[in-house]
C-alpha cells in the first residue's frame, strides 16, 4: 500500500470536521486496476448540512478583514507547495497522469491561490458621474454559498481554480469532486484544515452526483454553481437551476482545431501539437482533436509527427520515463476504439497505433497506443465528437479560409490553435476562429493571469485572470444623496 494514500482522510469535511458516512465507495488506480481506497458517500442530510454550514460561515468570512482573508489563501498556497510531492503522487495513483504533470498541476493550484489573494485586493469598485449632491457607486460583493462540481481529468487544478477565486472574493464553498478522483480533493482539504481555515468556509461532500447536483441546484442557500465537466451534464445543471435562478459558470467540453498553415514553422508546430495533445493522454478539454494541415506541408508534418508519436513511452505515471499514462476507465477505451473503427470504415488511414496496449503490466490497466489517423473528413464521428484520448486525426486543406471554416464547424468553442507566419493569415486566424481561446504559434493558453473559458456548447464564464474572480461577485449599485 502507498503511505500517502493510507494516511489520507477518506471522510467528508463539513463545518471543519471530518465526518464519517454510512457508505464508502472504492477508488481505482487506472494504471493497475487496483482498489486503492474507499471514500465516504454523503447522505442527502449530510449534503444539506454542508450547505447550511457554508451558509452560516458566509457572513463572518466575508466580513473578515481582507488582509486576514487573503493571508489564509497565501497560507494554503504555501502548503500546496510544501506538499506538492505527496499530492502529485496521490494524483498519479488515482488518475494516471505522469508524476511530473501531476506535480506541475499542484503548483499551478498554489499559483491560483496566490493570484486570487492578490486579485481580491484589486476588486475595485467604480464611481459613475452623478447629479450634484449625489454619488453613484458600484461595489463588488461576494455572492454567498458556491456549489462547485469538478471532473477527474485535473483532479487538483479544477478545484483550486474554482475555490481560490470563490474564497478570495469572500464566498463559502461546498465542493463535490469527481467520484473517480476524490483523493486529490481530500488531500487539498487536509491542507485547508492545516491552514486553520475557519469552520464551514470550505466543505467537501462525495456521493451520488445526481443527488448532490439536485441538492445544489434546488437549494435556496446555494447562490452560485461552478461546474467543469461534460456538456450534457452542464446543460442539465443549467436547466435544473432555472427555478432558483443561480449565477452559473459552465466550463464544458471542447474539440479543439489545430491549423498548420503552408508557411508554418513545421518543427514548432509538431512540438506544439505533441505537448498539447499528449498532456494527460489527450484527456484534456483543450487538447487538439482535429489537425488541419495544408496540403503542401502535409508529408513533412506527418513524417515528423509519426516519428515523435511512435517514440512516446506509455506506462504507469509513477515510472520516471513514462510520457503518457493510462486512460481513466475501461469505457474510455471503448469510446476511442469506436471512433477509430468508424473513421477507418469511412476511409481514414491508420498511420500508427489504433489498439489497446496489452502484455505485461499493460493488461491490468487502461492503456491505449498513441494513434494517428490520416485522411479524416466530415463524414466521420471523430470530426464532431469530443475525443478524450491519444488520437490525432489529420485533415488536409488547400486554402486558409477552408481550414477556418472547417475548424468552426463544431458545436464546441473552447480552445483553438494555429501555426502560421504571414501576418494576414495570423490576423484572419485570431479574428475568425470562433473559440474562447486562440493559441497562435503557441500552445500555452492556461495561466493564472489569462482568461480561460469557451463559447457555444463549451459553456460560459471565465476562470483565471482578473475576470475569474468577477464570476464570484455581484455588482451592487449604490446611489447616495448628500443632505
Ligand atoms: P462529467 O461526467 O460531466 O462529470 C463532471 C462532474 O460532474 C463529476 O464530478 C461528476 O461526478 C459530476 N456529475 C455527473 N453527473 C452529474 C449530475 N447528474 N449532476 C451533478 N453532477 C454530475 O465529466 P467528466 O467525464 O468528469 O469530465 C470530462 C468532461 O469535462 C469533458 O467533456 C471535458 O471536456 C470537460 N472538461 C472541461 C473543462 C473546461 O475547462 N472547459 C476542463 C476539464 C474537463 P461523478 O464523477 O461522481 O459522477
Short mmCIF file of C-alpha atoms and ligand atoms in Angstrom, two decimals:
data_model
loop_
_atom_site.label_atom_id
_atom_site.label_comp_id
_atom_site.label_asym_id
_atom_site.label_seq_id
_atom_site.Cartn_x
_atom_site.Cartn_y
_atom_site.Cartn_z
CA UNK A 1 0.00 0.00 0.00
CA UNK A 2 1.09 3.56 -0.57
CA UNK A 3 1.65 5.64 2.54
CA UNK A 4 0.42 8.92 1.05
CA UNK A 5 -2.97 7.30 0.37
CA UNK A 6 -3.14 5.18 3.52
CA UNK A 7 -2.64 8.25 5.69
CA UNK A 8 -5.21 10.34 3.83
CA UNK A 9 -8.55 11.11 5.44
CA UNK A 10 -11.34 9.49 3.37
CA UNK A 11 -14.34 11.09 5.11
CA UNK A 12 -16.49 14.12 4.38
CA UNK A 13 -15.28 17.51 5.63
CA UNK A 14 -18.19 19.52 6.97
CA UNK A 15 -18.01 22.50 9.31
CA UNK A 16 -14.29 21.97 9.93
CA UNK A 17 -14.76 18.31 10.99
CA UNK A 18 -14.06 15.01 9.26
CA UNK A 19 -17.42 13.25 9.24
CA UNK A 20 -17.94 9.53 8.65
CA UNK A 21 -20.68 8.19 6.36
CA UNK A 22 -22.88 5.10 6.20
CA UNK A 23 -21.49 4.10 2.87
CA UNK A 24 -17.98 4.08 1.29
CA UNK A 25 -17.08 3.77 -2.40
CA UNK A 26 -13.95 2.32 -3.99
CA UNK A 27 -11.37 4.33 -5.92
CA UNK A 28 -9.39 2.52 -8.64
CA UNK A 29 -5.85 3.06 -9.91
CA UNK A 30 -6.27 3.18 -13.73
CA UNK A 31 -2.69 2.01 -14.29
CA UNK A 32 -3.05 -1.20 -12.28
CA UNK A 33 -6.79 -1.75 -11.86
CA UNK A 34 -6.18 -2.00 -8.09
CA UNK A 35 -8.61 -0.73 -5.49
CA UNK A 36 -6.66 1.94 -3.68
CA UNK A 37 -9.12 3.47 -1.22
CA UNK A 38 -12.72 3.72 -0.07
CA UNK A 39 -14.21 7.18 0.31
CA UNK A 40 -17.28 8.35 2.23
CA UNK A 41 -20.58 8.79 0.39
CA UNK A 42 -22.74 11.54 1.88
CA UNK A 43 -26.39 11.05 2.71
CA UNK A 44 -28.88 13.66 1.50
CA UNK A 45 -28.96 15.05 5.05
CA UNK A 46 -25.19 15.40 5.13
CA UNK A 47 -25.23 17.35 1.86
CA UNK A 48 -27.86 19.71 3.31
CA UNK A 49 -25.77 20.05 6.46
CA UNK A 50 -22.74 21.05 4.37
CA UNK A 51 -24.79 23.69 2.53
CA UNK A 52 -26.24 25.06 5.80
CA UNK A 53 -22.77 25.17 7.35
CA UNK A 54 -21.38 27.08 4.39
CA UNK A 55 -24.31 29.47 4.65
CA UNK A 56 -23.66 30.04 8.36
CA UNK A 57 -19.96 30.66 7.70
CA UNK A 58 -20.60 33.18 4.92
CA UNK A 59 -21.17 36.37 6.91
CA UNK A 60 -18.17 36.02 9.22
CA UNK A 61 -15.93 35.03 6.28
CA UNK A 62 -16.96 37.91 4.02
CA UNK A 63 -16.67 40.34 6.94
CA UNK A 64 -13.17 39.26 7.85
CA UNK A 65 -10.52 41.95 7.38
CA UNK A 66 -9.34 41.48 3.76
CA UNK A 67 -5.75 41.15 4.91
CA UNK A 68 -6.71 38.26 7.16
CA UNK A 69 -8.77 36.53 4.49
CA UNK A 70 -6.01 36.76 1.92
CA UNK A 71 -3.47 35.55 4.49
CA UNK A 72 -5.37 32.25 4.61
CA UNK A 73 -5.09 31.97 0.84
CA UNK A 74 -1.34 32.58 0.92
CA UNK A 75 -1.02 30.00 3.68
CA UNK A 76 -2.87 27.45 1.52
CA UNK A 77 -0.54 28.28 -1.39
CA UNK A 78 2.48 27.67 0.87
CA UNK A 79 1.05 24.34 1.99
CA UNK A 80 0.33 23.26 -1.58
CA UNK A 81 3.94 24.00 -2.50
CA UNK A 82 5.33 22.26 0.58
CA UNK A 83 3.19 19.17 -0.01
CA UNK A 84 3.43 19.10 -3.81
CA UNK A 85 5.33 15.79 -3.94
CA UNK A 86 2.75 13.99 -1.82
CA UNK A 87 -0.23 15.48 -3.63
CA UNK A 88 1.32 14.66 -7.02
CA UNK A 89 1.82 11.03 -6.03
CA UNK A 90 -1.79 10.74 -4.85
CA UNK A 91 -2.98 12.27 -8.13
CA UNK A 92 -0.91 9.98 -10.32
CA UNK A 93 -2.12 6.90 -8.47
CA UNK A 94 -5.81 7.79 -8.72
CA UNK A 95 -5.81 9.43 -12.15
CA UNK A 96 -2.85 8.01 -14.08
CA UNK A 97 -1.04 11.08 -15.43
CA UNK A 98 2.78 11.17 -15.25
CA UNK A 99 4.12 12.36 -11.90
CA UNK A 100 5.77 15.42 -13.45
CA UNK A 101 2.45 16.63 -14.89
CA UNK A 102 0.73 15.99 -11.56
CA UNK A 103 3.40 17.99 -9.76
CA UNK A 104 3.01 20.95 -12.11
CA UNK A 105 -0.75 20.81 -11.62
CA UNK A 106 -0.42 21.06 -7.83
CA UNK A 107 1.96 24.00 -8.20
CA UNK A 108 -0.43 25.73 -10.60
CA UNK A 109 -3.03 25.42 -7.81
CA UNK A 110 -0.68 27.25 -5.44
CA UNK A 111 -0.34 29.96 -8.08
CA UNK A 112 -4.14 30.19 -8.35
CA UNK A 113 -4.38 30.81 -4.60
CA UNK A 114 -1.68 33.49 -4.72
CA UNK A 115 -3.10 35.16 -7.82
CA UNK A 116 -6.62 35.34 -6.39
CA UNK A 117 -5.41 36.51 -2.98
CA UNK A 118 -3.90 39.46 -4.83
CA UNK A 119 -6.92 39.94 -7.10
CA UNK A 120 -9.15 40.19 -4.02
CA UNK A 121 -7.17 43.31 -3.11
CA UNK A 122 -7.87 44.74 -6.57
CA UNK A 123 -11.63 44.17 -6.63
CA UNK A 124 -12.01 47.88 -7.23
CA UNK A 125 -15.47 49.37 -7.22
CA UNK A 126 -16.35 52.27 -9.51
CA UNK A 127 -17.85 55.72 -9.27
CA UNK A 128 -20.11 56.98 -12.03
CA UNK A 129 -20.63 60.70 -12.84
CA UNK A 130 -23.77 61.64 -10.91
CA UNK A 131 -26.03 64.71 -10.50
CA UNK A 132 -24.84 67.32 -7.97
CA UNK A 133 -25.17 66.17 -4.34
CA UNK A 134 -25.38 62.53 -5.42
CA UNK A 135 -22.81 59.77 -5.52
CA UNK A 136 -23.24 56.79 -7.84
CA UNK A 137 -21.07 53.82 -6.90
CA UNK A 138 -20.58 50.22 -7.91
CA UNK A 139 -19.40 47.85 -5.19
CA UNK A 140 -18.44 44.24 -5.85
CA UNK A 141 -19.74 41.89 -3.18
CA UNK A 142 -19.42 38.13 -2.67
CA UNK A 143 -22.47 36.11 -3.64
CA UNK A 144 -22.81 33.55 -0.84
CA UNK A 145 -22.59 29.77 -0.88
CA UNK A 146 -20.92 28.37 -4.02
CA UNK A 147 -21.61 24.78 -5.10
CA UNK A 148 -18.58 23.52 -7.03
CA UNK A 149 -18.57 20.34 -9.14
CA UNK A 150 -15.33 19.19 -10.75
CA UNK A 151 -14.14 16.47 -13.19
CA UNK A 152 -11.47 13.77 -12.94
CA UNK A 153 -9.04 14.90 -15.63
CA UNK A 154 -7.42 17.61 -13.50
CA UNK A 155 -8.32 16.31 -10.03
CA UNK A 156 -6.49 19.15 -8.28
CA UNK A 157 -6.31 22.03 -10.77
CA UNK A 158 -10.03 22.18 -11.47
CA UNK A 159 -10.66 22.50 -7.73
CA UNK A 160 -8.05 25.14 -6.98
CA UNK A 161 -9.01 27.35 -9.90
CA UNK A 162 -12.61 27.46 -8.59
CA UNK A 163 -12.08 27.55 -4.84
CA UNK A 164 -9.28 30.13 -4.90
CA UNK A 165 -11.35 32.94 -6.51
CA UNK A 166 -14.54 31.92 -4.70
CA UNK A 167 -12.89 32.09 -1.27
CA UNK A 168 -10.79 35.14 -2.12
CA UNK A 169 -13.90 37.12 -3.01
CA UNK A 170 -15.47 36.23 0.35
CA UNK A 171 -17.77 33.34 -0.60
CA UNK A 172 -18.01 29.97 1.13
CA UNK A 173 -17.95 26.66 -0.73
CA UNK A 174 -19.33 23.14 -0.88
CA UNK A 175 -17.27 21.01 -3.27
CA UNK A 176 -18.28 17.79 -4.97
CA UNK A 177 -15.21 16.29 -6.69
CA UNK A 178 -15.36 13.57 -9.33
CA UNK A 179 -16.14 10.11 -7.97
CA UNK A 180 -13.17 8.80 -9.97
CA UNK A 181 -10.62 11.10 -8.33
CA UNK A 182 -11.75 12.19 -4.85
CA UNK A 183 -8.38 11.61 -3.19
CA UNK A 184 -6.67 14.70 -4.59
CA UNK A 185 -9.64 16.74 -3.34
CA UNK A 186 -9.36 15.21 0.13
CA UNK A 187 -5.63 15.96 0.18
CA UNK A 188 -6.40 19.63 -0.56
CA UNK A 189 -8.98 19.72 2.23
CA UNK A 190 -6.42 18.34 4.67
CA UNK A 191 -4.33 21.38 3.80
CA UNK A 192 -7.33 23.67 4.40
CA UNK A 193 -7.55 22.12 7.86
CA UNK A 194 -3.83 22.67 8.43
CA UNK A 195 -4.22 26.28 7.32
CA UNK A 196 -6.94 26.58 10.00
CA UNK A 197 -9.42 27.94 7.52
CA UNK A 198 -12.45 28.97 9.63
CA UNK A 199 -15.04 26.22 10.11
CA UNK A 200 -17.63 25.88 7.38
CA UNK A 201 -15.83 28.10 4.84
CA UNK A 202 -14.90 25.11 2.66
CA UNK A 203 -16.75 21.78 2.81
CA UNK A 204 -16.44 18.62 0.75
CA UNK A 205 -19.17 16.10 0.01
CA UNK A 206 -18.82 12.95 -2.09
CA UNK A 207 -21.53 10.56 -3.19
CA UNK A 208 -24.29 10.29 -5.77
CA UNK A 209 -23.52 13.03 -8.30
CA UNK A 210 -27.18 13.23 -9.33
CA UNK A 211 -28.36 13.69 -5.75
CA UNK A 212 -25.69 16.23 -4.88
CA UNK A 213 -26.29 18.12 -8.14
CA UNK A 214 -30.00 18.30 -7.33
CA UNK A 215 -29.29 19.40 -3.77
CA UNK A 216 -27.09 22.26 -5.06
CA UNK A 217 -29.41 23.41 -7.83
CA UNK A 218 -32.61 23.27 -5.78
CA UNK A 219 -31.16 24.90 -2.66
CA UNK A 220 -32.18 28.47 -1.88
CA UNK A 221 -28.97 28.84 0.13
CA UNK A 222 -26.63 27.99 -2.76
CA UNK A 223 -26.26 31.18 -4.81
CA UNK A 224 -23.80 30.09 -7.44
CA UNK A 225 -22.90 26.86 -9.23
CA UNK A 226 -19.50 26.48 -10.80
CA UNK A 227 -19.17 23.34 -12.90
CA UNK A 228 -16.45 21.83 -15.05
CA UNK A 229 -17.35 18.69 -16.92
CA UNK A 230 -19.22 17.38 -19.92
CA UNK A 231 -21.67 19.46 -21.96
CA UNK A 232 -24.73 17.22 -21.31
CA UNK A 233 -24.28 17.37 -17.52
CA UNK A 234 -23.57 21.12 -17.66
CA UNK A 235 -26.80 21.66 -19.60
CA UNK A 236 -28.74 19.50 -17.15
CA UNK A 237 -27.46 21.54 -14.20
CA UNK A 238 -28.32 24.77 -16.06
CA UNK A 239 -31.88 23.54 -16.61
CA UNK A 240 -32.17 22.34 -13.02
CA UNK A 241 -31.08 25.78 -11.77
CA UNK A 242 -33.87 27.66 -13.55
CA UNK A 243 -36.21 27.61 -10.57
CA UNK A 244 -33.71 29.02 -8.12
CA UNK A 245 -32.02 31.27 -10.73
CA UNK A 246 -28.41 30.59 -9.84
CA UNK A 247 -25.47 32.53 -11.10
CA UNK A 248 -23.51 29.92 -13.08
CA UNK A 249 -20.13 29.23 -14.62
CA UNK A 250 -20.02 26.28 -17.01
CA UNK A 251 -16.66 25.04 -18.28
CA UNK A 252 -17.73 22.26 -20.65
CA UNK A 253 -16.44 20.07 -23.44
CA UNK A 254 -14.12 21.07 -26.26
CA UNK A 255 -12.99 19.77 -29.64
CA UNK A 256 -10.03 22.00 -30.44
CA UNK A 257 -8.86 22.56 -34.00
CA UNK A 258 -5.13 22.86 -34.69
CA UNK A 259 -4.31 24.51 -38.02
CA UNK A 260 -0.93 24.15 -39.71
CA UNK A 261 -0.70 26.75 -42.50
CA UNK A 262 1.53 26.39 -45.56
CA UNK A 263 4.07 28.88 -44.15
CA UNK A 264 4.13 27.37 -40.62
CA UNK A 265 7.33 26.52 -38.79
CA UNK A 266 6.76 22.77 -39.07
CA UNK A 267 9.14 21.75 -36.29
CA UNK A 268 7.47 24.18 -33.90
CA UNK A 269 4.00 23.02 -34.98
CA UNK A 270 4.87 19.35 -34.37
CA UNK A 271 6.40 20.15 -30.97
CA UNK A 272 3.37 22.26 -30.05
CA UNK A 273 0.99 19.50 -31.09
CA UNK A 274 2.89 16.83 -29.15
CA UNK A 275 2.85 18.96 -26.00
CA UNK A 276 -0.82 19.95 -26.23
CA UNK A 277 -2.17 16.62 -27.47
CA UNK A 278 -0.39 14.13 -25.25
CA UNK A 279 -0.59 16.05 -21.97
CA UNK A 280 -2.72 13.86 -19.70
CA UNK A 281 -3.00 11.36 -22.57
CA UNK A 282 -5.31 13.67 -24.53
CA UNK A 283 -7.87 13.69 -21.71
CA UNK A 284 -7.99 17.47 -21.73
CA UNK A 285 -10.83 19.77 -22.76
CA UNK A 286 -8.34 21.95 -24.67
CA UNK A 287 -6.49 19.05 -26.35
CA UNK A 288 -6.13 19.48 -30.13
CA UNK A 289 -8.60 17.00 -31.63
CA UNK A 290 -8.80 17.99 -35.30
CA UNK A 291 -5.49 18.70 -37.01
CA UNK A 292 -5.90 20.68 -40.24
CA UNK A 293 -2.70 20.56 -42.30
CA UNK A 294 -2.05 22.42 -45.56
CA UNK A 295 -1.64 20.01 -48.48
CA UNK A 296 1.82 21.40 -49.36
CA UNK A 297 3.36 20.65 -45.94
CA UNK A 298 1.40 17.54 -45.04
CA UNK A 299 4.09 14.92 -45.88
CA UNK A 300 6.81 16.67 -43.90
CA UNK A 301 4.47 17.31 -40.96
CA UNK A 302 3.15 13.76 -40.86
CA UNK A 303 6.55 12.13 -41.08
CA UNK A 304 7.99 14.23 -38.23
CA UNK A 305 4.86 13.72 -36.14
CA UNK A 306 4.79 9.95 -36.65
CA UNK A 307 8.40 9.64 -35.54
CA UNK A 308 7.65 11.51 -32.30
CA UNK A 309 4.37 9.74 -31.58
CA UNK A 310 5.97 6.32 -32.03
CA UNK A 311 8.73 7.29 -29.58
CA UNK A 312 6.28 8.08 -26.75
CA UNK A 313 6.69 5.80 -23.74
CA UNK A 314 3.31 4.71 -22.41
CA UNK A 315 3.19 3.35 -18.87
CA UNK A 316 2.46 3.82 -15.21
CA UNK A 317 2.75 7.53 -14.42
CA UNK A 318 4.84 6.74 -11.35
CA UNK A 319 7.68 5.48 -13.56
CA UNK A 320 10.15 8.19 -14.41
CA UNK A 321 10.41 7.63 -18.17
CA UNK A 322 6.62 7.49 -18.71
CA UNK A 323 5.40 10.23 -21.04
CA UNK A 324 1.82 9.00 -21.39
CA UNK A 325 -0.23 7.27 -18.69
CA UNK A 326 -3.39 5.14 -18.88
CA UNK A 327 -6.89 6.28 -19.75
CA UNK A 328 -9.23 6.82 -16.82
CA UNK A 329 -11.59 3.86 -17.27
CA UNK A 330 -12.42 0.88 -19.45
CA UNK A 331 -15.29 2.75 -21.17
CA UNK A 332 -12.83 5.45 -22.31
CA UNK A 333 -11.01 2.78 -24.33
CA UNK A 334 -14.28 1.59 -25.85
CA UNK A 335 -15.25 5.13 -26.91
CA UNK A 336 -11.92 5.71 -28.64
CA UNK A 337 -11.96 2.33 -30.38
CA UNK A 338 -15.45 3.12 -31.68
CA UNK A 339 -14.30 6.46 -33.12
CA UNK A 340 -11.30 4.81 -34.81
CA UNK A 341 -13.37 1.98 -36.34
CA UNK A 342 -15.97 4.47 -37.56
CA UNK A 343 -13.25 6.61 -39.18
CA UNK A 344 -11.34 3.74 -40.81
CA UNK A 345 -14.61 2.22 -42.10
CA UNK A 346 -15.25 5.54 -43.83
CA UNK A 347 -11.81 5.79 -45.44
CA UNK A 348 -9.41 7.15 -42.81
CA UNK A 349 -5.91 5.61 -42.79
CA UNK A 350 -4.33 4.32 -39.60
CA UNK A 351 -0.77 5.71 -39.68
CA UNK A 352 0.27 4.34 -36.29
CA UNK A 353 -1.35 2.92 -33.15
CA UNK A 354 -5.07 2.22 -33.07
CA UNK A 355 -5.17 -0.51 -30.45
CA UNK A 356 -5.28 -1.20 -26.74
CA UNK A 357 -1.85 -1.95 -25.27
CA UNK A 358 -1.56 -5.48 -23.93
CA UNK A 359 1.03 -7.70 -22.31
CA UNK A 360 2.94 -7.45 -19.02
CA UNK A 361 1.67 -4.66 -16.78
CA UNK A 362 -0.49 -3.21 -19.57
CA UNK A 363 -3.07 -5.96 -19.11
CA UNK A 364 -4.16 -4.70 -15.72
CA UNK A 365 -4.64 -1.03 -16.64
CA UNK A 366 -6.43 1.02 -19.28
CA UNK A 367 -3.62 1.66 -21.76
CA UNK A 368 -4.04 2.68 -25.40
CA UNK A 369 -1.49 3.19 -28.16
CA UNK A 370 -0.82 6.79 -29.24
CA UNK A 371 -2.59 6.91 -32.58
CA UNK A 372 -2.52 8.93 -35.81
CA UNK A 373 -5.38 8.80 -38.31
CA UNK A 374 -4.88 10.35 -41.74
CA UNK A 375 -7.47 11.33 -44.39
CA UNK A 376 -10.10 12.21 -41.82
CA UNK A 377 -13.14 14.10 -43.10
CA UNK A 378 -16.51 15.49 -42.02
CA UNK A 379 -18.37 12.21 -42.59
CA UNK A 380 -16.64 10.65 -39.57
CA UNK A 381 -17.79 10.79 -35.94
CA UNK A 382 -14.32 11.81 -34.78
CA UNK A 383 -14.65 15.08 -36.71
CA UNK A 384 -17.54 16.21 -34.49
CA UNK A 385 -17.37 14.15 -31.27
CA UNK A 386 -15.02 15.15 -28.47
CA UNK A 387 -12.07 12.70 -28.34
CA UNK A 388 -10.76 12.26 -24.83
CA UNK A 389 -7.70 10.20 -25.65
CA UNK A 390 -4.40 9.85 -27.56
CA UNK A 391 -5.77 10.05 -31.12
CA UNK A 392 -4.51 12.58 -33.68
CA UNK A 393 -6.89 12.92 -36.66
CA UNK A 394 -5.35 14.65 -39.70
CA UNK A 395 -7.49 16.60 -42.17
CA UNK A 396 -5.90 18.15 -45.26
CA UNK A 397 -6.82 21.61 -46.62
CA UNK A 398 -5.93 23.82 -49.59
CA UNK A 399 -6.85 27.36 -48.51
CA UNK A 400 -6.81 29.00 -45.09
CA UNK A 401 -10.45 30.08 -45.49
CA UNK A 402 -11.37 26.44 -45.97
CA UNK A 403 -9.43 25.45 -42.84
CA UNK A 404 -11.02 28.16 -40.70
CA UNK A 405 -14.48 27.25 -41.93
CA UNK A 406 -13.91 23.54 -41.09
CA UNK A 407 -12.38 24.49 -37.73
CA UNK A 408 -15.51 26.48 -36.87
CA UNK A 409 -17.75 23.60 -37.92
CA UNK A 410 -18.17 22.33 -34.36
CA UNK A 411 -20.74 22.65 -31.61
CA UNK A 412 -17.82 23.44 -29.28
CA UNK A 413 -15.87 26.67 -28.90
CA UNK A 414 -13.25 26.29 -26.19
CA UNK A 415 -9.64 26.22 -27.42
CA UNK A 416 -8.13 26.57 -30.89
CA UNK A 417 -4.56 26.63 -32.16
CA UNK A 418 -2.82 27.64 -35.36
CA UNK A 419 0.71 27.82 -36.69
CA UNK A 420 1.34 30.46 -39.40
CA UNK A 421 3.77 33.29 -40.16
CA UNK A 422 2.10 35.57 -42.72
CA UNK A 423 0.62 38.50 -40.77
CA UNK A 424 -2.60 38.49 -42.77
CA UNK A 425 -3.07 34.79 -42.10
CA UNK A 426 -2.32 35.31 -38.41
CA UNK A 427 -4.89 38.11 -38.24
CA UNK A 428 -7.54 36.01 -40.01
CA UNK A 429 -6.97 33.18 -37.56
CA UNK A 430 -7.09 35.43 -34.50
CA UNK A 431 -10.28 37.17 -35.58
CA UNK A 432 -12.22 34.41 -37.34
CA UNK A 433 -11.79 31.37 -35.11
CA UNK A 434 -14.99 31.10 -33.07
CA UNK A 435 -13.36 30.00 -29.84
CA UNK A 436 -12.86 31.39 -26.35
CA UNK A 437 -9.10 30.89 -26.68
CA UNK A 438 -6.76 31.04 -29.67
CA UNK A 439 -3.10 30.00 -29.49
CA UNK A 440 -1.08 31.21 -32.49
CA UNK A 441 2.38 29.69 -32.79
CA UNK A 442 1.89 28.92 -29.09
CA UNK A 443 0.04 26.23 -27.18
CA UNK A 444 0.13 27.57 -23.62
CA UNK A 445 -3.32 29.02 -23.11
CA UNK A 446 -3.80 28.26 -19.42
CA UNK A 447 -2.19 30.61 -16.88
CA UNK A 448 -3.36 32.25 -13.65
CA UNK A 449 -3.25 35.66 -15.34
CA UNK A 450 -5.08 34.82 -18.60
CA UNK A 451 -8.80 34.13 -19.09
CA UNK A 452 -9.84 30.51 -19.64
CA UNK A 453 -13.26 29.60 -20.99
CA UNK A 454 -15.36 28.96 -24.05
CA UNK A 455 -18.30 29.87 -26.24
CA UNK A 456 -21.09 27.82 -27.84
CA UNK A 457 -21.52 24.36 -26.25
CA UNK A 458 -18.26 24.80 -24.36
CA UNK A 459 -20.19 26.89 -21.86
CA UNK A 460 -19.69 30.35 -20.41
CA UNK A 461 -17.85 32.14 -17.67
CA UNK A 462 -14.10 32.64 -17.38
CA UNK A 463 -11.62 31.16 -14.94
CA UNK A 464 -8.19 32.62 -14.08
CA UNK A 465 -7.17 36.22 -14.94
CA UNK A 466 -8.71 39.36 -13.45
CA UNK A 467 -12.04 38.14 -14.88
CA UNK A 468 -12.02 34.91 -12.86
CA UNK A 469 -12.82 36.48 -9.51
CA UNK A 470 -15.63 38.53 -11.09
CA UNK A 471 -17.54 35.27 -11.59
CA UNK A 472 -17.83 35.09 -7.81
CA UNK A 473 -19.10 38.60 -7.06
CA UNK A 474 -22.20 40.58 -7.74
CA UNK A 475 -22.18 44.26 -8.72
CA UNK A 476 -24.16 46.44 -6.33
CA UNK A 477 -25.19 49.95 -7.38
CA UNK A 478 -25.33 52.45 -4.52
CA UNK A 479 -26.94 55.85 -5.06
CA UNK A 480 -26.26 58.24 -2.17
CA UNK A 481 -27.79 61.72 -1.83
CA UNK A 482 -25.81 64.03 0.44
CA UNK A 483 -28.18 66.05 2.59
P1 LIG B 1 -18.82 14.61 -16.28
O1 LIG B 1 -19.22 13.22 -16.45
O2 LIG B 1 -19.72 15.67 -16.79
O3 LIG B 1 -18.55 14.81 -14.72
C1 LIG B 1 -18.08 16.04 -14.20
C2 LIG B 1 -18.55 16.16 -12.78
O4 LIG B 1 -19.97 16.19 -12.76
C3 LIG B 1 -18.13 14.99 -11.89
O5 LIG B 1 -17.88 15.46 -10.59
C4 LIG B 1 -19.37 14.12 -11.90
O6 LIG B 1 -19.47 13.32 -10.74
C5 LIG B 1 -20.45 15.18 -11.90
N1 LIG B 1 -21.73 14.72 -12.37
C6 LIG B 1 -22.04 13.68 -13.19
N2 LIG B 1 -23.38 13.60 -13.36
C7 LIG B 1 -23.92 14.59 -12.63
C8 LIG B 1 -25.26 15.03 -12.38
N3 LIG B 1 -26.30 14.42 -12.96
N4 LIG B 1 -25.45 16.09 -11.58
C9 LIG B 1 -24.41 16.72 -11.00
N5 LIG B 1 -23.12 16.36 -11.19
C10 LIG B 1 -22.89 15.31 -12.00
O7 LIG B 1 -17.41 14.91 -16.94
P2 LIG B 1 -16.05 14.11 -16.72
O8 LIG B 1 -16.12 12.86 -17.51
O9 LIG B 1 -15.72 14.02 -15.28
O10 LIG B 1 -15.00 15.13 -17.35
C11 LIG B 1 -14.75 15.18 -18.70
C12 LIG B 1 -15.50 16.33 -19.36
O11 LIG B 1 -15.14 17.55 -18.72
C13 LIG B 1 -15.12 16.51 -20.80
O12 LIG B 1 -16.25 16.78 -21.57
C14 LIG B 1 -14.18 17.70 -20.77
O13 LIG B 1 -14.08 18.40 -21.98
C15 LIG B 1 -14.77 18.51 -19.68
N6 LIG B 1 -13.79 19.44 -19.12
C16 LIG B 1 -13.94 20.77 -19.40
C17 LIG B 1 -13.01 21.68 -18.93
C18 LIG B 1 -13.16 23.16 -19.21
O14 LIG B 1 -12.49 23.94 -18.55
N7 LIG B 1 -14.00 23.57 -20.13
C19 LIG B 1 -11.94 21.24 -18.16
C20 LIG B 1 -11.82 19.88 -17.89
C21 LIG B 1 -12.77 18.99 -18.39
P3 LIG B 1 -19.11 11.77 -10.75
O15 LIG B 1 -17.79 11.65 -11.41
O16 LIG B 1 -19.05 11.44 -9.30
O17 LIG B 1 -20.22 11.09 -11.48
#
